[in-house]
């Protein structure tokens, strides 16, 4: 997958909720990669003053904008998990803005001399466009029981809510099928995980 025509590599990083994907992303950044977090960009466009807010207000109503002027993430999450049409509508608003900001950040990283940019994309497999735009894909994987436990510990969400999120994402097998590297993050210490991230980074020349 990786092209030898250019030293600049575009690497996708994905995994289910609670897999440890973001932790691996931070470790790759520490190894010298430029890290672009698609979720963070999505949050920025739906935060106070974000480019998506006027459109969300117009399409969904004031009830989905909180007192500070940001998108009410809890209300919106509840809505889109119940209504696929509303989910699609939100995606048509947010995704183009995220894509625009993501590639602007990648261009900036390239111009600054970064040899590798890692795109942290939770829904990489679900997107038809992402795989064609990447030189390699890293998947962080673990058991659903572990996902539920980790997410409960960090956010306090009810198990059934976490299960619905997992069900809405690509299956483990679908993610693994597109992977160039799979990190099985089950029973690993942070040091173990860091070692695996570093081994992959070395293969990118970092």
Tab-separated table of C-alpha atoms in Angstrom:
chain	number	residue	atom	x	y	z
A	1	UNK	CA	0.000	0.000	0.000
A	2	UNK	CA	2.764	2.400	0.882
A	3	UNK	CA	4.163	4.351	-2.056
A	4	UNK	CA	7.907	4.717	-2.483
A	5	UNK	CA	7.450	7.782	-4.703
A	6	UNK	CA	7.175	10.121	-1.756
A	7	UNK	CA	8.580	10.081	1.776
A	8	UNK	CA	5.325	11.556	3.081
A	9	UNK	CA	3.031	8.796	4.376
A	10	UNK	CA	-0.671	9.025	5.200
A	11	UNK	CA	-1.628	6.466	7.833
A	12	UNK	CA	-5.134	5.747	9.074
A	13	UNK	CA	-5.665	4.750	12.698
A	14	UNK	CA	-8.978	3.258	13.733
A	15	UNK	CA	-10.652	1.037	16.300
A	16	UNK	CA	-13.918	0.663	18.148
A	17	UNK	CA	-14.896	2.833	21.088
A	18	UNK	CA	-12.784	1.938	24.116
A	19	UNK	CA	-10.203	0.052	22.065
A	20	UNK	CA	-7.326	2.322	23.053
A	21	UNK	CA	-7.034	3.916	19.619
A	22	UNK	CA	-6.512	7.440	20.929
A	23	UNK	CA	-3.806	6.242	23.304
A	24	UNK	CA	-1.971	4.604	20.408
A	25	UNK	CA	-2.374	7.801	18.387
A	26	UNK	CA	-0.714	9.833	21.143
A	27	UNK	CA	2.129	7.309	21.275
A	28	UNK	CA	2.681	7.577	17.514
A	29	UNK	CA	2.706	11.353	17.862
A	30	UNK	CA	5.365	11.025	20.558
A	31	UNK	CA	7.392	8.957	18.055
A	32	UNK	CA	7.342	11.894	15.617
A	33	UNK	CA	4.179	11.511	13.551
A	34	UNK	CA	1.794	14.392	12.992
A	35	UNK	CA	-1.521	13.338	14.579
A	36	UNK	CA	-4.841	14.562	13.217
A	37	UNK	CA	-7.853	13.621	15.329
A	38	UNK	CA	-11.017	13.544	13.200
A	39	UNK	CA	-13.231	13.370	16.306
A	40	UNK	CA	-11.558	16.441	17.767
A	41	UNK	CA	-12.126	18.312	14.519
A	42	UNK	CA	-15.755	17.179	14.513
A	43	UNK	CA	-16.124	18.499	18.064
A	44	UNK	CA	-14.601	21.817	17.039
A	45	UNK	CA	-17.085	22.371	14.207
A	46	UNK	CA	-19.979	21.582	16.580
A	47	UNK	CA	-18.568	23.619	19.494
A	48	UNK	CA	-19.446	27.211	20.364
A	49	UNK	CA	-18.840	29.290	17.255
A	50	UNK	CA	-18.269	26.160	15.130
A	51	UNK	CA	-19.048	26.287	11.437
A	52	UNK	CA	-21.720	23.580	11.733
A	53	UNK	CA	-23.754	25.276	14.474
A	54	UNK	CA	-25.935	27.593	12.294
A	55	UNK	CA	-26.812	24.699	9.974
A	56	UNK	CA	-27.557	22.321	12.870
A	57	UNK	CA	-29.779	24.952	14.457
A	58	UNK	CA	-31.655	25.451	11.184
A	59	UNK	CA	-32.076	21.721	10.485
A	60	UNK	CA	-32.646	20.328	13.984
A	61	UNK	CA	-33.943	23.294	15.965
A	62	UNK	CA	-32.844	25.167	19.079
A	63	UNK	CA	-33.457	22.099	21.266
A	64	UNK	CA	-30.218	20.584	19.951
A	65	UNK	CA	-28.115	23.630	20.809
A	66	UNK	CA	-27.095	23.926	24.459
A	67	UNK	CA	-27.100	27.053	26.638
A	68	UNK	CA	-23.530	27.900	25.645
A	69	UNK	CA	-24.251	27.718	21.933
A	70	UNK	CA	-22.640	24.352	21.172
A	71	UNK	CA	-24.393	21.270	19.815
A	72	UNK	CA	-26.002	19.306	22.641
A	73	UNK	CA	-24.049	16.099	22.098
A	74	UNK	CA	-26.109	13.978	24.495
A	75	UNK	CA	-29.425	14.914	22.872
A	76	UNK	CA	-28.037	14.526	19.389
A	77	UNK	CA	-26.482	11.146	20.182
A	78	UNK	CA	-29.819	9.893	21.501
A	79	UNK	CA	-31.617	11.131	18.391
A	80	UNK	CA	-29.280	9.753	15.747
A	81	UNK	CA	-29.065	6.313	17.348
A	82	UNK	CA	-32.848	6.068	17.079
A	83	UNK	CA	-33.303	7.689	13.671
A	84	UNK	CA	-31.042	6.759	10.753
A	85	UNK	CA	-32.437	9.606	8.648
A	86	UNK	CA	-31.405	12.165	11.263
A	87	UNK	CA	-28.003	10.516	11.535
A	88	UNK	CA	-27.513	10.889	7.792
A	89	UNK	CA	-28.623	14.517	7.930
A	90	UNK	CA	-26.109	15.297	10.669
A	91	UNK	CA	-23.360	13.553	8.697
A	92	UNK	CA	-24.099	15.599	5.573
A	93	UNK	CA	-23.600	18.733	7.679
A	94	UNK	CA	-20.560	17.740	9.709
A	95	UNK	CA	-18.534	15.447	7.424
A	96	UNK	CA	-17.686	17.963	4.662
A	97	UNK	CA	-16.484	20.457	7.278
A	98	UNK	CA	-14.417	17.791	9.038
A	99	UNK	CA	-12.908	16.672	5.732
A	100	UNK	CA	-11.980	20.218	4.766
A	101	UNK	CA	-10.291	20.900	8.114
A	102	UNK	CA	-8.618	17.483	8.193
A	103	UNK	CA	-6.886	17.851	4.836
A	104	UNK	CA	-5.918	21.440	5.608
A	105	UNK	CA	-4.178	20.141	8.739
A	106	UNK	CA	-2.495	17.361	6.718
A	107	UNK	CA	-1.207	19.872	4.178
A	108	UNK	CA	0.162	22.015	7.002
A	109	UNK	CA	1.930	18.981	8.485
A	110	UNK	CA	3.466	18.101	5.149
A	111	UNK	CA	4.649	21.643	4.553
A	112	UNK	CA	6.223	21.700	8.007
A	113	UNK	CA	8.310	18.664	7.070
A	114	UNK	CA	6.485	15.876	8.923
A	115	UNK	CA	7.281	12.562	7.176
A	116	UNK	CA	4.163	10.814	8.476
A	117	UNK	CA	0.666	12.010	9.275
A	118	UNK	CA	-1.607	9.743	11.292
A	119	UNK	CA	-5.336	10.263	10.869
A	120	UNK	CA	-7.218	9.107	13.971
A	121	UNK	CA	-10.589	8.190	12.419
A	122	UNK	CA	-13.144	6.202	14.456
A	123	UNK	CA	-15.353	5.499	11.422
A	124	UNK	CA	-12.592	4.899	8.885
A	125	UNK	CA	-13.968	1.542	7.744
A	126	UNK	CA	-17.506	2.887	7.445
A	127	UNK	CA	-16.311	5.585	5.040
A	128	UNK	CA	-15.797	4.698	1.392
A	129	UNK	CA	-13.401	7.583	0.776
A	130	UNK	CA	-10.859	7.053	3.555
A	131	UNK	CA	-9.195	3.762	2.456
A	132	UNK	CA	-8.414	5.176	-1.002
A	133	UNK	CA	-6.668	8.200	0.511
A	134	UNK	CA	-4.287	6.333	2.794
A	135	UNK	CA	-0.975	4.536	2.406
A	136	UNK	CA	-1.585	2.183	5.360
A	137	UNK	CA	-4.109	1.428	8.095
A	138	UNK	CA	-3.522	0.561	11.762
A	139	UNK	CA	-6.385	-1.077	13.659
A	140	UNK	CA	-6.520	-1.230	17.463
A	141	UNK	CA	-8.676	-4.160	18.506
A	142	UNK	CA	-10.040	-5.692	21.712
A	143	UNK	CA	-13.013	-7.702	22.973
A	144	UNK	CA	-16.435	-5.990	23.262
A	145	UNK	CA	-16.470	-6.765	26.992
A	146	UNK	CA	-13.256	-4.796	27.364
A	147	UNK	CA	-14.669	-1.901	25.344
A	148	UNK	CA	-17.710	-1.694	27.608
A	149	UNK	CA	-15.615	-1.824	30.773
A	150	UNK	CA	-13.207	0.887	29.606
A	151	UNK	CA	-15.920	3.249	28.404
A	152	UNK	CA	-17.908	2.812	31.620
A	153	UNK	CA	-14.836	3.656	33.677
A	154	UNK	CA	-14.031	6.811	31.737
A	155	UNK	CA	-17.482	8.197	30.971
A	156	UNK	CA	-20.050	6.444	33.154
A	157	UNK	CA	-22.295	5.586	30.204
A	158	UNK	CA	-24.781	2.772	30.762
A	159	UNK	CA	-23.754	-0.603	29.263
A	160	UNK	CA	-26.729	-0.637	26.891
A	161	UNK	CA	-25.723	2.783	25.517
A	162	UNK	CA	-22.167	1.582	24.927
A	163	UNK	CA	-23.479	-1.589	23.293
A	164	UNK	CA	-25.579	0.497	20.916
A	165	UNK	CA	-22.519	2.554	19.989
A	166	UNK	CA	-20.511	-0.614	19.344
A	167	UNK	CA	-23.363	-2.008	17.235
A	168	UNK	CA	-23.447	1.179	15.150
A	169	UNK	CA	-19.755	0.896	14.303
A	170	UNK	CA	-18.035	-1.484	11.879
A	171	UNK	CA	-17.499	-5.016	13.112
A	172	UNK	CA	-14.126	-6.142	14.441
A	173	UNK	CA	-13.696	-8.429	11.430
A	174	UNK	CA	-14.453	-5.594	8.982
A	175	UNK	CA	-11.830	-3.376	10.614
A	176	UNK	CA	-9.230	-6.129	10.712
A	177	UNK	CA	-9.870	-6.885	7.036
A	178	UNK	CA	-8.560	-3.460	5.951
A	179	UNK	CA	-5.632	-3.368	8.389
A	180	UNK	CA	-1.957	-3.389	7.508
A	181	UNK	CA	-1.215	-3.646	11.246
A	182	UNK	CA	-3.473	-4.879	14.044
A	183	UNK	CA	-2.655	-4.038	17.656
A	184	UNK	CA	-4.600	-6.424	19.887
A	185	UNK	CA	-4.965	-4.273	22.970
A	186	UNK	CA	-6.091	-6.946	25.390
A	187	UNK	CA	-4.220	-7.413	28.674
A	188	UNK	CA	-1.415	-5.067	27.622
A	189	UNK	CA	0.308	-2.611	29.935
A	190	UNK	CA	0.896	0.926	28.705
A	191	UNK	CA	4.539	-0.001	28.234
A	192	UNK	CA	3.537	-3.007	26.102
A	193	UNK	CA	1.290	-0.776	24.014
A	194	UNK	CA	4.018	1.823	23.649
A	195	UNK	CA	6.437	-0.856	22.428
A	196	UNK	CA	3.975	-1.983	19.742
A	197	UNK	CA	3.364	1.619	18.640
A	198	UNK	CA	7.094	2.253	18.440
A	199	UNK	CA	7.642	-0.909	16.362
A	200	UNK	CA	5.133	0.368	13.807
A	201	UNK	CA	6.583	3.893	13.888
A	202	UNK	CA	10.041	2.504	13.077
A	203	UNK	CA	8.618	0.885	9.941
A	204	UNK	CA	7.479	4.346	8.840
A	205	UNK	CA	10.985	5.670	9.330
A	206	UNK	CA	10.235	7.553	12.535
